[in-house]
Coordinates of C-alpha atoms in Angstrom, one line a residue:
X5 CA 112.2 -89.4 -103.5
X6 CA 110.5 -85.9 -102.3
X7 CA 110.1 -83.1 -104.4
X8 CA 112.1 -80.5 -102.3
X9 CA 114.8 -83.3 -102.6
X10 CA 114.4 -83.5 -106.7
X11 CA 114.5 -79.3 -107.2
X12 CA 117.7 -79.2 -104.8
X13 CA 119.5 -82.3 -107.0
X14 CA 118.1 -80.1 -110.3
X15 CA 119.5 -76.9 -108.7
X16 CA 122.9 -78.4 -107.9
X17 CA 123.1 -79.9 -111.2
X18 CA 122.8 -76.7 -112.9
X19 CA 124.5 -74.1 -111.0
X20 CA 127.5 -76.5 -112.7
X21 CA 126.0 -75.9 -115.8
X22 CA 125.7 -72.4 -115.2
X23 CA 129.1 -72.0 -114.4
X24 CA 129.5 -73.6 -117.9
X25 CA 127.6 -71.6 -119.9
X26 CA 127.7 -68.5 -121.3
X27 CA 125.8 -65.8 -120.2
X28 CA 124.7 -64.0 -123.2
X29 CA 122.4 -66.3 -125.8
X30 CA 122.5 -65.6 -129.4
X31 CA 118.9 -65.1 -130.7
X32 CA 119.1 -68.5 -132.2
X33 CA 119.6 -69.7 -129.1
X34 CA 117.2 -67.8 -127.9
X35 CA 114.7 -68.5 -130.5
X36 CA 115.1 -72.3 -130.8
X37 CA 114.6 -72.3 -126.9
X38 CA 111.2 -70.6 -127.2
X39 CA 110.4 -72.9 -130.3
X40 CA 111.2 -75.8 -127.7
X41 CA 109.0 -74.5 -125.3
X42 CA 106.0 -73.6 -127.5
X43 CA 105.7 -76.7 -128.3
X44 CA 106.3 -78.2 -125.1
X45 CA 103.1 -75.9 -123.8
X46 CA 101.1 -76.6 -126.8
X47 CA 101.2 -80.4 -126.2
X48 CA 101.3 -81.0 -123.0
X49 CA 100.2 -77.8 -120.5
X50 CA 97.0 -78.3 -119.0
X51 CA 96.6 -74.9 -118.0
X52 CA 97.6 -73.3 -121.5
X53 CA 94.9 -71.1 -123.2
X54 CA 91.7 -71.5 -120.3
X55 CA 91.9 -68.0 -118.9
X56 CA 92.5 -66.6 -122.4
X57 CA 96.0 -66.0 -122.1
X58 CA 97.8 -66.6 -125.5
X59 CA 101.9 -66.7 -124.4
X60 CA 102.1 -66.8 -128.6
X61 CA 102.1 -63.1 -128.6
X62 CA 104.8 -62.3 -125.8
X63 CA 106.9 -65.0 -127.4
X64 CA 107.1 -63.6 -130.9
X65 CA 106.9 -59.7 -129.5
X66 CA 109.9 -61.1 -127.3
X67 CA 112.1 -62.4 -130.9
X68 CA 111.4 -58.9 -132.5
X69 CA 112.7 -57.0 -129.8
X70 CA 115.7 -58.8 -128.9
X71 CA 118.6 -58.2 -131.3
X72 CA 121.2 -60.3 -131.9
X73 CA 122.1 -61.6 -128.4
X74 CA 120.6 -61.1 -125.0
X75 CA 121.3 -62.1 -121.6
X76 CA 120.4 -65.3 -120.0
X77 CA 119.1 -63.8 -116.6
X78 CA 116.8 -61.3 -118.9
X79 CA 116.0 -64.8 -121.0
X80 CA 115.1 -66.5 -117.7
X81 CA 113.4 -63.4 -116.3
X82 CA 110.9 -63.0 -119.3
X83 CA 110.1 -66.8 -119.4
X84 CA 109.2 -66.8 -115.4
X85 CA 107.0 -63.5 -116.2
X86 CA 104.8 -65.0 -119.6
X87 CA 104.3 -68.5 -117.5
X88 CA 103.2 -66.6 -114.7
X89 CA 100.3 -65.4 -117.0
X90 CA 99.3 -69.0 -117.6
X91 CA 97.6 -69.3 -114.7
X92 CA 99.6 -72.9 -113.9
X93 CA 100.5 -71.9 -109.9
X94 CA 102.8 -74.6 -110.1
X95 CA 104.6 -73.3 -112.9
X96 CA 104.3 -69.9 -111.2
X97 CA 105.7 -71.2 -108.0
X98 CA 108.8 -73.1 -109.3
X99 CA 109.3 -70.1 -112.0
X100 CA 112.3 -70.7 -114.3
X101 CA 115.6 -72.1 -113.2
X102 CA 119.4 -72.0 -113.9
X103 CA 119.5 -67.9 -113.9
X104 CA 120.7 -65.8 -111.5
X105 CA 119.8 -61.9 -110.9
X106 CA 123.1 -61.2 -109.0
X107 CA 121.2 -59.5 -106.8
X108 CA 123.5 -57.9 -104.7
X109 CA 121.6 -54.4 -103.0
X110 CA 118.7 -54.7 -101.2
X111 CA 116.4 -52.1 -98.8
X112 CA 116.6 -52.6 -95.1
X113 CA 113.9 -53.5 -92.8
X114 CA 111.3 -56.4 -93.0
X115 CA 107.8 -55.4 -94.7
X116 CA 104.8 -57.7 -93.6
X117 CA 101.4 -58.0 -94.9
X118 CA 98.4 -56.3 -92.4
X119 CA 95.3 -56.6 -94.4
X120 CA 95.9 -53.9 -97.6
X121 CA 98.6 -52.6 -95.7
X122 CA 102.3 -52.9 -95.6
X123 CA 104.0 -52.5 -91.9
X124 CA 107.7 -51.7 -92.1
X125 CA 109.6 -54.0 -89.6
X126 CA 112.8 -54.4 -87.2
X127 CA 114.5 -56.8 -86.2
X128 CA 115.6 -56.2 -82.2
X129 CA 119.1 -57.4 -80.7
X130 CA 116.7 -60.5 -79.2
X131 CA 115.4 -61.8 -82.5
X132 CA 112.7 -59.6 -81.4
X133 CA 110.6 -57.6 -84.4
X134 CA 109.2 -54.1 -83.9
X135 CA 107.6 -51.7 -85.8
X136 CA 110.6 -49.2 -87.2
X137 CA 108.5 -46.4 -87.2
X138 CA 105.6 -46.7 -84.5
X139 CA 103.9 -43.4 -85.4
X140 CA 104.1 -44.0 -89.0
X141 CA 103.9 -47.7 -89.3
X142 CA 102.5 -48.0 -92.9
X143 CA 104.7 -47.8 -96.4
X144 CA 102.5 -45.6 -98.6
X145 CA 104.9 -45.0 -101.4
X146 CA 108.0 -46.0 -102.9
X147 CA 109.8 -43.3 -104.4
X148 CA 106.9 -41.7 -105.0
X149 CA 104.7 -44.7 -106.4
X150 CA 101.8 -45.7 -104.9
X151 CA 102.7 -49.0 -102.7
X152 CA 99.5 -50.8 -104.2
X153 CA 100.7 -49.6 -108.1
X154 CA 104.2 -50.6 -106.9
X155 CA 103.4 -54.4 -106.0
X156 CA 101.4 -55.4 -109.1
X157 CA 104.4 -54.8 -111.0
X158 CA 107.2 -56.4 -109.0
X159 CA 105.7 -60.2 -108.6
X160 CA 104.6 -60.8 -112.3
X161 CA 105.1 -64.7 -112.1
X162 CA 102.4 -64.4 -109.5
X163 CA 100.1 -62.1 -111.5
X164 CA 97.0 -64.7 -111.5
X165 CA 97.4 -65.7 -108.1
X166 CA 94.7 -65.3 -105.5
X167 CA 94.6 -61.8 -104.7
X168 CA 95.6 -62.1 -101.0
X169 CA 98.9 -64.4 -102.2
X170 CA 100.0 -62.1 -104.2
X171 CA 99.6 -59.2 -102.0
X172 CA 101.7 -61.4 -99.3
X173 CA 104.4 -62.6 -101.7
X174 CA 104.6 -59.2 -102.9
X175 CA 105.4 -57.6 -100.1
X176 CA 107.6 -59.9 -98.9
X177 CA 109.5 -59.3 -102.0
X178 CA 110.0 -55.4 -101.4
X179 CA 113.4 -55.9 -99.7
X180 CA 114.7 -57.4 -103.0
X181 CA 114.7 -53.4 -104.4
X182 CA 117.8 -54.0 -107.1
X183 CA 115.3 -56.9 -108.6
X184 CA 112.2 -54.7 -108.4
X185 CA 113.6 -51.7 -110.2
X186 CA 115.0 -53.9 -112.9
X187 CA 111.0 -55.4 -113.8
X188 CA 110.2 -51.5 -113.5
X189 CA 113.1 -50.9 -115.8
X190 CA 114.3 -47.9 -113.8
X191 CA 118.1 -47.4 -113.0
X192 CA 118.5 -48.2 -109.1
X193 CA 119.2 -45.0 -106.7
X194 CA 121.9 -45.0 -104.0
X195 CA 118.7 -43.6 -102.0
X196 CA 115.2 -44.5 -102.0
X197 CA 112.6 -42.4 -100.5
X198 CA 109.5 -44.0 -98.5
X199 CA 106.7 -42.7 -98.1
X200 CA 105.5 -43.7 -94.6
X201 CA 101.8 -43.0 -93.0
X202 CA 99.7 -43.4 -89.6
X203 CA 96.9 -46.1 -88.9
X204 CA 94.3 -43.5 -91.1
X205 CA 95.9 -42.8 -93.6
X206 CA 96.1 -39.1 -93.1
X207 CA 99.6 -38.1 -91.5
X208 CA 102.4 -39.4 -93.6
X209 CA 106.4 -38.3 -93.2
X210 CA 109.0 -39.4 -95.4
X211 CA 112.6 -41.4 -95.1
X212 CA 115.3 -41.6 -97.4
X213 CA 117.2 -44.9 -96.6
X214 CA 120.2 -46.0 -98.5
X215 CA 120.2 -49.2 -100.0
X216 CA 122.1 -52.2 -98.5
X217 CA 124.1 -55.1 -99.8
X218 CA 123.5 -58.8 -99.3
X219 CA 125.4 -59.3 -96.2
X220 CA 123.4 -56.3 -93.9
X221 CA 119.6 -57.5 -95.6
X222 CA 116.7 -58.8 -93.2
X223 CA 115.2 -61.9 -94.0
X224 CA 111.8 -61.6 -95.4
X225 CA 108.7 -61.5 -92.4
X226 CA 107.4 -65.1 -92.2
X227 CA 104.6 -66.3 -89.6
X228 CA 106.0 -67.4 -86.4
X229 CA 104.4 -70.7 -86.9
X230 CA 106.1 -71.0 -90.4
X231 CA 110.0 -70.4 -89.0
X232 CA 109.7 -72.6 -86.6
X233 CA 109.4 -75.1 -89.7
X234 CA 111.4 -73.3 -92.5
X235 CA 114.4 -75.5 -92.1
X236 CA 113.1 -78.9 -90.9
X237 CA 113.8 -81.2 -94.1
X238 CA 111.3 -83.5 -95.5
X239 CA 113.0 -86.9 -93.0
X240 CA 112.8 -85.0 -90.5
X241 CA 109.0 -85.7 -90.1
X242 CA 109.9 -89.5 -89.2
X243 CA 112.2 -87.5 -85.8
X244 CA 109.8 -88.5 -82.8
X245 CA 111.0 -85.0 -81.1
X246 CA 109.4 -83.3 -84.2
X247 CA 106.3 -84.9 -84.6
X248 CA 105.3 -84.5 -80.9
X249 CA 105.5 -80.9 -80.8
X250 CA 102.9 -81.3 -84.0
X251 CA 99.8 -82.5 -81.2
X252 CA 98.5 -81.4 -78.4
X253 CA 95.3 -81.0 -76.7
X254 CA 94.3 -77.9 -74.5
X255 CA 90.6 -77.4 -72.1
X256 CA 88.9 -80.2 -74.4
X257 CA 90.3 -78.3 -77.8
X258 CA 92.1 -81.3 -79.7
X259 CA 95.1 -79.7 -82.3
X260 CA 97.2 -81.1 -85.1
X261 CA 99.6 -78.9 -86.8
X262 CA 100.7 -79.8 -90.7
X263 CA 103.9 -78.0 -91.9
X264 CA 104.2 -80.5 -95.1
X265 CA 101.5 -82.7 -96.3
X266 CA 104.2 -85.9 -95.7
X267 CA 104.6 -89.1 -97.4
X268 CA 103.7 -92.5 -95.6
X269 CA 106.4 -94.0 -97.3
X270 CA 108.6 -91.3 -96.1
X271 CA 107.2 -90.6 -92.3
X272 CA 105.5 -93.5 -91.0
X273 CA 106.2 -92.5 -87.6
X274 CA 104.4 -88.9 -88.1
X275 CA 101.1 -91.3 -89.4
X276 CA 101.6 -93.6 -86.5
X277 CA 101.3 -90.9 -84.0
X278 CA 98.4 -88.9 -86.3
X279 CA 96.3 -92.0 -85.6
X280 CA 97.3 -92.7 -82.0
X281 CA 96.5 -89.1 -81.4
X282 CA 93.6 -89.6 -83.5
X283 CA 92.1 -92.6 -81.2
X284 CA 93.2 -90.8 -77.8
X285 CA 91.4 -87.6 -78.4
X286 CA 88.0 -89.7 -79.3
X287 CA 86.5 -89.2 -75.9
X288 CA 88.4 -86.6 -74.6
X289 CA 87.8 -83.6 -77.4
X290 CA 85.4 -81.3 -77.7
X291 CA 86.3 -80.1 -81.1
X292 CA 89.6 -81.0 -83.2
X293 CA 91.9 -78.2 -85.5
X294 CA 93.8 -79.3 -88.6
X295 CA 96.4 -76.4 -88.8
X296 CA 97.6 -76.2 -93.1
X297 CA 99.0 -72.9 -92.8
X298 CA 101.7 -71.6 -94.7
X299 CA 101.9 -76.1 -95.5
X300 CA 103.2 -76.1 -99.3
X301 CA 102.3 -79.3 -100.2
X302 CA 103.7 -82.8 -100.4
X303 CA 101.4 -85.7 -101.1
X304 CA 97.7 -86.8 -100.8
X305 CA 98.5 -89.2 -98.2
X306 CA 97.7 -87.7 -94.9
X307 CA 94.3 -86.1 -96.8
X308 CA 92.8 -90.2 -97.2
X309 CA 94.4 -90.8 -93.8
X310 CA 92.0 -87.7 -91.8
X311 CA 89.6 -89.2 -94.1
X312 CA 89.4 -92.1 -92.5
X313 CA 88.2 -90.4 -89.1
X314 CA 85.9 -88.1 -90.5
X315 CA 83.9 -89.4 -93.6
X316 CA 80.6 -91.3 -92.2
X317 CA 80.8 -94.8 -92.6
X318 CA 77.7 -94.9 -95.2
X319 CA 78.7 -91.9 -97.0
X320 CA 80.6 -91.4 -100.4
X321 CA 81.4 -87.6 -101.4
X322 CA 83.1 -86.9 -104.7
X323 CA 85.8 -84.2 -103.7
X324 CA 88.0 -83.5 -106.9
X325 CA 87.2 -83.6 -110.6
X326 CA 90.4 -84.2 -112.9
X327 CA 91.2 -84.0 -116.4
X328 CA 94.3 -85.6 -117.5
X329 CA 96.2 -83.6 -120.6
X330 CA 98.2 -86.4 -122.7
X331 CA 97.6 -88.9 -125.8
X332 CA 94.5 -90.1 -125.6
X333 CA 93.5 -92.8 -124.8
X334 CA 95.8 -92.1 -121.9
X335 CA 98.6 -94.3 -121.6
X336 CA 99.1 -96.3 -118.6
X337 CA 102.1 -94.5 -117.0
X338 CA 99.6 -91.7 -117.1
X339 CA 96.6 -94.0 -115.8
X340 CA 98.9 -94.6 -112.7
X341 CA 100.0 -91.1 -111.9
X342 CA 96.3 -90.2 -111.6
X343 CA 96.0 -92.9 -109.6
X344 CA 99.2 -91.8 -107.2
X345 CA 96.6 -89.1 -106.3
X346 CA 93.6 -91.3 -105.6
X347 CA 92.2 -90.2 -109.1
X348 CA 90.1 -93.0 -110.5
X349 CA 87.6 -93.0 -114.0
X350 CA 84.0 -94.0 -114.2
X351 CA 84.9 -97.9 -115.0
X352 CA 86.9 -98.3 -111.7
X353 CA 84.3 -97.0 -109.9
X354 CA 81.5 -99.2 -108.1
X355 CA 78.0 -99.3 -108.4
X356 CA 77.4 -97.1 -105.5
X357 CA 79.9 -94.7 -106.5
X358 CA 78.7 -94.7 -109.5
X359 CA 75.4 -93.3 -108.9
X360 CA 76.8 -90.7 -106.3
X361 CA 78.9 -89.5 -109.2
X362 CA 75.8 -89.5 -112.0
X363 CA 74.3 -87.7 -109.1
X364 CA 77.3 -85.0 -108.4
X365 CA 77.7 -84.0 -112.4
X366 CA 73.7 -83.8 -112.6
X367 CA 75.0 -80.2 -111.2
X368 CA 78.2 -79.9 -111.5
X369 CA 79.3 -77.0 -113.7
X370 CA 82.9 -76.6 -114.7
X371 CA 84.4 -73.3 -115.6
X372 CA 86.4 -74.5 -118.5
X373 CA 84.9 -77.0 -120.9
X374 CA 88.1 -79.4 -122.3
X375 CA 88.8 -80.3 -125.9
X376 CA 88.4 -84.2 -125.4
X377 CA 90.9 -84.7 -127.8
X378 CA 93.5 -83.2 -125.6
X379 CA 92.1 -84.1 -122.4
X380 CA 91.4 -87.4 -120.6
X381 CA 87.8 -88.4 -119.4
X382 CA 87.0 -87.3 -116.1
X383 CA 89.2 -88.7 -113.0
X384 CA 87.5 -88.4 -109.9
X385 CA 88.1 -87.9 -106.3
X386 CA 86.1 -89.7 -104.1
X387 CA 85.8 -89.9 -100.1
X388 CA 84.3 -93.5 -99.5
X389 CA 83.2 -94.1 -96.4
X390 CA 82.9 -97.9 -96.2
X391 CA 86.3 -98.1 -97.7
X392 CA 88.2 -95.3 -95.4
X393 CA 86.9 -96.2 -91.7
X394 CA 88.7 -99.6 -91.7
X395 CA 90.1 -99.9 -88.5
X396 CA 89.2 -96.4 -87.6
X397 CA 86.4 -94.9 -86.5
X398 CA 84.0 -91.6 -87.2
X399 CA 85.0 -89.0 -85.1
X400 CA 81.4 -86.9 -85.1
X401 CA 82.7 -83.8 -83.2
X402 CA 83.3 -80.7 -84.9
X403 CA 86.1 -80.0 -86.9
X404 CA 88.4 -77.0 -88.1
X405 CA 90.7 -76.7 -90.6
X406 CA 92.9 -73.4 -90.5
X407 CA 94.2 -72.1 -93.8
X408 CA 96.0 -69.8 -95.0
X409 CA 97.0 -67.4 -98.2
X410 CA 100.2 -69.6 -97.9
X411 CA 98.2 -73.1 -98.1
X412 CA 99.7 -74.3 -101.3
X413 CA 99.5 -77.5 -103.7
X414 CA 98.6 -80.5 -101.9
X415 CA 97.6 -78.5 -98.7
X416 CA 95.4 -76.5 -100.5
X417 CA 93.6 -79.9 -102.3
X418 CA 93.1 -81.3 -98.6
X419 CA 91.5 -77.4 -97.9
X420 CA 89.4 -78.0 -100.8
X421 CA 88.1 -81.4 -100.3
X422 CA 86.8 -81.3 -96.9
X423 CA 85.1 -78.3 -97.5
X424 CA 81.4 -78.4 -97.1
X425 CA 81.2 -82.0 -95.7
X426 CA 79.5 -82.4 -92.7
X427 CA 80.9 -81.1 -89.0
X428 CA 83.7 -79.4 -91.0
X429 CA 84.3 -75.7 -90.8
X430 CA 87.4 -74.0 -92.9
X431 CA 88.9 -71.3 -91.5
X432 CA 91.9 -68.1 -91.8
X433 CA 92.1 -66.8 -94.9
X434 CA 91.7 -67.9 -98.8
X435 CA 94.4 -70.2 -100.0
X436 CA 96.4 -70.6 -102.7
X437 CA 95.2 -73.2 -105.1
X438 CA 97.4 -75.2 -106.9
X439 CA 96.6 -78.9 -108.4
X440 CA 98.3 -79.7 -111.8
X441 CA 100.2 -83.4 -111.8
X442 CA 102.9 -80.7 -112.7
X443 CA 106.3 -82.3 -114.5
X444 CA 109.5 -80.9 -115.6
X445 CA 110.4 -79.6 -119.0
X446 CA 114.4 -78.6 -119.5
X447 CA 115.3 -75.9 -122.4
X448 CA 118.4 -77.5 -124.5
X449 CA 120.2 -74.1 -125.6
X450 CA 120.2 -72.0 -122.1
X451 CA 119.8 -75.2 -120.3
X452 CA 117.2 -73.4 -118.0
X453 CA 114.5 -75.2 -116.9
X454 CA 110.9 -75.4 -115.2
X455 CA 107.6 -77.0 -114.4
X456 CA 104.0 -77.4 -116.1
X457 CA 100.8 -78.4 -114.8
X458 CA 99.7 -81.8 -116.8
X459 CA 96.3 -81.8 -115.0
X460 CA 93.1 -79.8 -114.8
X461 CA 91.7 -80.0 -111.3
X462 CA 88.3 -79.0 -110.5
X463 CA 86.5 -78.1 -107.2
X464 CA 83.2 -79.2 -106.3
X465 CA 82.4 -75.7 -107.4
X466 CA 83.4 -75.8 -110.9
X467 CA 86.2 -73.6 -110.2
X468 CA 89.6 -75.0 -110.3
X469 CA 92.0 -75.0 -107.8
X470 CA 94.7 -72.8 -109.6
X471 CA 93.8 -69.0 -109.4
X472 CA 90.8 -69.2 -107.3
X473 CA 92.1 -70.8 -104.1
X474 CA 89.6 -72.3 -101.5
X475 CA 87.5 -69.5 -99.5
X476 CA 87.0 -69.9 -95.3
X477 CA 83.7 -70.3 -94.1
X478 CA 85.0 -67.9 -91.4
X479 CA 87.4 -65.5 -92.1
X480 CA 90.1 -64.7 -89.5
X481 CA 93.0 -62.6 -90.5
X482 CA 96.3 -61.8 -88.6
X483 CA 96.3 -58.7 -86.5
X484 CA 99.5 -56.6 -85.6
X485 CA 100.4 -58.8 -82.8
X486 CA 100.6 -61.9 -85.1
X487 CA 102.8 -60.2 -87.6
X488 CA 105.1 -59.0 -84.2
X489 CA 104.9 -62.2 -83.3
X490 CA 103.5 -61.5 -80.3
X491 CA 100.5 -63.9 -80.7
X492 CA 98.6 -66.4 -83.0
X493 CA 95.8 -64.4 -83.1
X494 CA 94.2 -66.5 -86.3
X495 CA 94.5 -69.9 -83.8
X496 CA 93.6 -67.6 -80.3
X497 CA 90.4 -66.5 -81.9
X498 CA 89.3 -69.8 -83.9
X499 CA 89.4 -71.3 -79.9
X500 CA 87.8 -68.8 -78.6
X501 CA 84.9 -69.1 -81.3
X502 CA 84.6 -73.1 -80.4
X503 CA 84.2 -72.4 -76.6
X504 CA 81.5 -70.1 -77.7
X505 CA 79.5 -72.3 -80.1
X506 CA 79.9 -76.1 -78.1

């Protein structure tokens, strides 16, 4: 069963226990929660402690401040916030569940990420968006804050995020103004004044614009590319009229788009045509694009099957370094989960890749060293090219793959791994890193509930995934005309650069 299909079950489950519960927790309730969780984090988060966060101190500050009884949405809201500072992006991602804000006012307008900048959006009769204010088309302030002062504080389960995520969450998140005041514990206006300013920074003019409820609010800006897959569910992928509209091939320029990083099990047909696309393209291509953005993740299934194309025959690359938090020796549940993930230790490893891995660590130099007490031997990632091709064969042309900040879990892992191998160029923007074998923990007072990463996953860098993100060799960033979507500048200009190189 997918992921997106477990959280919706969990979420349905528990808006009935929400409905159950009470809505205020005593503060033993409160405190046996956070006793639950301490724990839970002390044993088995992966994450917990490397960046020098100790979530000790927030917890214990938390119990002294609270006084008898508190609020489960402002219980829910300070567990999302002190995870967030973990570092665990899948924790971050999934935050804390079974609390609702009861958001119910909003601002108008849409607000979309241009570089540093925020551009303040319309939507037209046509489903059309336009600037709102063309000769001031930049939010400088919000009620008088600065609008870069404003978005560090209004996304804290996001704080360690790669800087360019959170910047993009962030400012998708202005809209939600009753939520934002609450984390900047001011009392929400009936008015809020914005600050608005030209291309240069120099001329600015200010609004006042009332705040809105639920039913007038503007869904939050999303890439063209990204709507048109927003509501396509995980089967969906196995639909033949959705996975043809995912190839095509254009003046020798060979393109697959991946909106989820699918299951075989779960969309053989999408895997059929990847390899039937894959073999009809092997003469006729120039050059091939593997299109992650704004992908979220899935599986590592269609990573091993690209691999297959791409990986010389007498090659072997280690891609990923793991470490496995859990009793150890780790127990064989644990053994097989790595291996879900084509994670395997130095025993199951052959000869050959054996001495390309004594070869790899000769250099490799990890940014966190593990307590091997609490963490498994390594589990590595390899790309085998003797094992992949198969039936397949090496496709030796160039080959792009097009990130984005939006590249998440197991799309930012494929990112990762094919950087740096031969004929393969990464390209957009930095994404955002996330590899953790995450699980579920649920809290048994408030009956909220969450996810941890279980897994430390390393680059071939050293750095880890979480945090960091995977850099492009060439940058490409969206342009006014993306965000209008007007254009996909990011994919316009990677073509342009591959007729200019071949």
């Amino acid at each position: 069963m997918k992921l997106k299909t477990l959280i919706t079950i969990f979420c349905c489950l528990n808006v009935f226990i929400s409905l159950a519960q009470d809505d205020v927790l005593t503060k033993e309730q409160i405190q046996g929660d956070i006793e639950f969780l301490r724990k839970t984090l002390d044993d088995k988060s992966s994450y917990v402690y490397l960046n020098g966060y100790d979530f000790n101190s927030d917890f214990d500050g938390y119990l002294k401040k609270i006084g008898d009884s508190t609020q489960l949405e402002d219980f829910g809201l300070f567990l999302s916030q002190t995870l967030g500072k973990i570092g665990d992006r899948h924790s971050s991602m999934a935050t804390i569940r079974g609390y609702d804000l009861n958001e119910s006012l909003f601002l108008p307008f849409i607000y979309a990420p241009l570089h540093d900048k925020v551009v303040v959006l319309n939507m037209g009769k046509d489903n059309e968006l336009g600037i709102r204010y063309p000769r001031f088309p930049f939010l400088k302030k919000v009620d008088g804050t600065d609008i870069q002062d404003f978005l560090q504080k209004t996304r804290p389960e996001d704080i360690t995020a790669p800087k360019q995520t959170y910047f993009t969450l962030a400012v998708r998140d202005i809209r939600d103004i009753e939520k934002n005041y609450r984390l900047l514990n001011k009392p929400l206006p009936k008015e809020i004044k914005l600050t608005l300013s030209d291309g240069n920074w120099q001329k600015d003019t200010v609004v006042m614009v009332p705040v809105v409820d639920r039913s007038e609010r503007l869904r939050p800006w999303d890439e063209k590319f990204g709507v048109e897959y927003l509501f396509v569910k995980d089967e969906d992928y196995n639909k033949p009229e959705v996975i043809e509209k995912l190839f095509d091939i254009e003046d020798g320029i060979a393109y697959i788009k991946l909106p989820e990083m699918a299951s075989k099990e779960e969309a053989p047909l999408l895997f059929e045509r990847f390899n039937s696309f894959m073999k009809s393209i092997k003469d006729d291509s120039e050059a091939l694009i593997i299109d992650v953005r704004s992908n979220g993740g899935g599986t590592r299934d269609l990573l091993y099957e690209f691999a297959k194309y791409v990986i010389h025959p007498d090659s072997i690359h280690v891609v990923n370094v793991t470490r496995q938090r859990g009793p150890i020796p780790l127990p064989e549940d644990y053994k097989q989960s790595l291996n879900n993930r084509f994670l395997y230790p130095m025993s199951e490893l052959t000869g050959r890749e054996r001495t390309t891995v004594n070869t790899f660590l000769n250099t490799f130099k990890p940014i966190y060293e593990m307590d091997d007490t609490k963490y498994s031997e390594y589990y590595f990632g390899l790309l085998n090219g003797k094992k992949l091709t198969g039936q397949s064969f090496y496709y030796d042309k160039p080959v792009y793959i097009l990130a984005n900040e939006k590249t998440f879990s197991a799309a930012s892992i494929f990112v990762s791994v094919f950087k740096g191998l031969p004929n393969i160029t990464i390209v957009g923007t930095t994404t955002d890193g996330s590899s953790g074998n995450s699980d579920w923990f649920d809290l048994p007072n408030s009956k909220l509930f969450g996810k941890i990463s279980t897994m430390v996953s390393f680059q071939k860098d050293g750095k880890i995934l979480d945090g960091f993100g995977t850099a492009p060799d060439i940058k490409i960033e969206r342009d006014m005309d993306q965000i209008l979507w007007k254009s996909d500048t990011q994919l316009e200009k990677l073509k342009s650069i591959i007729k200019g190189t071949n």
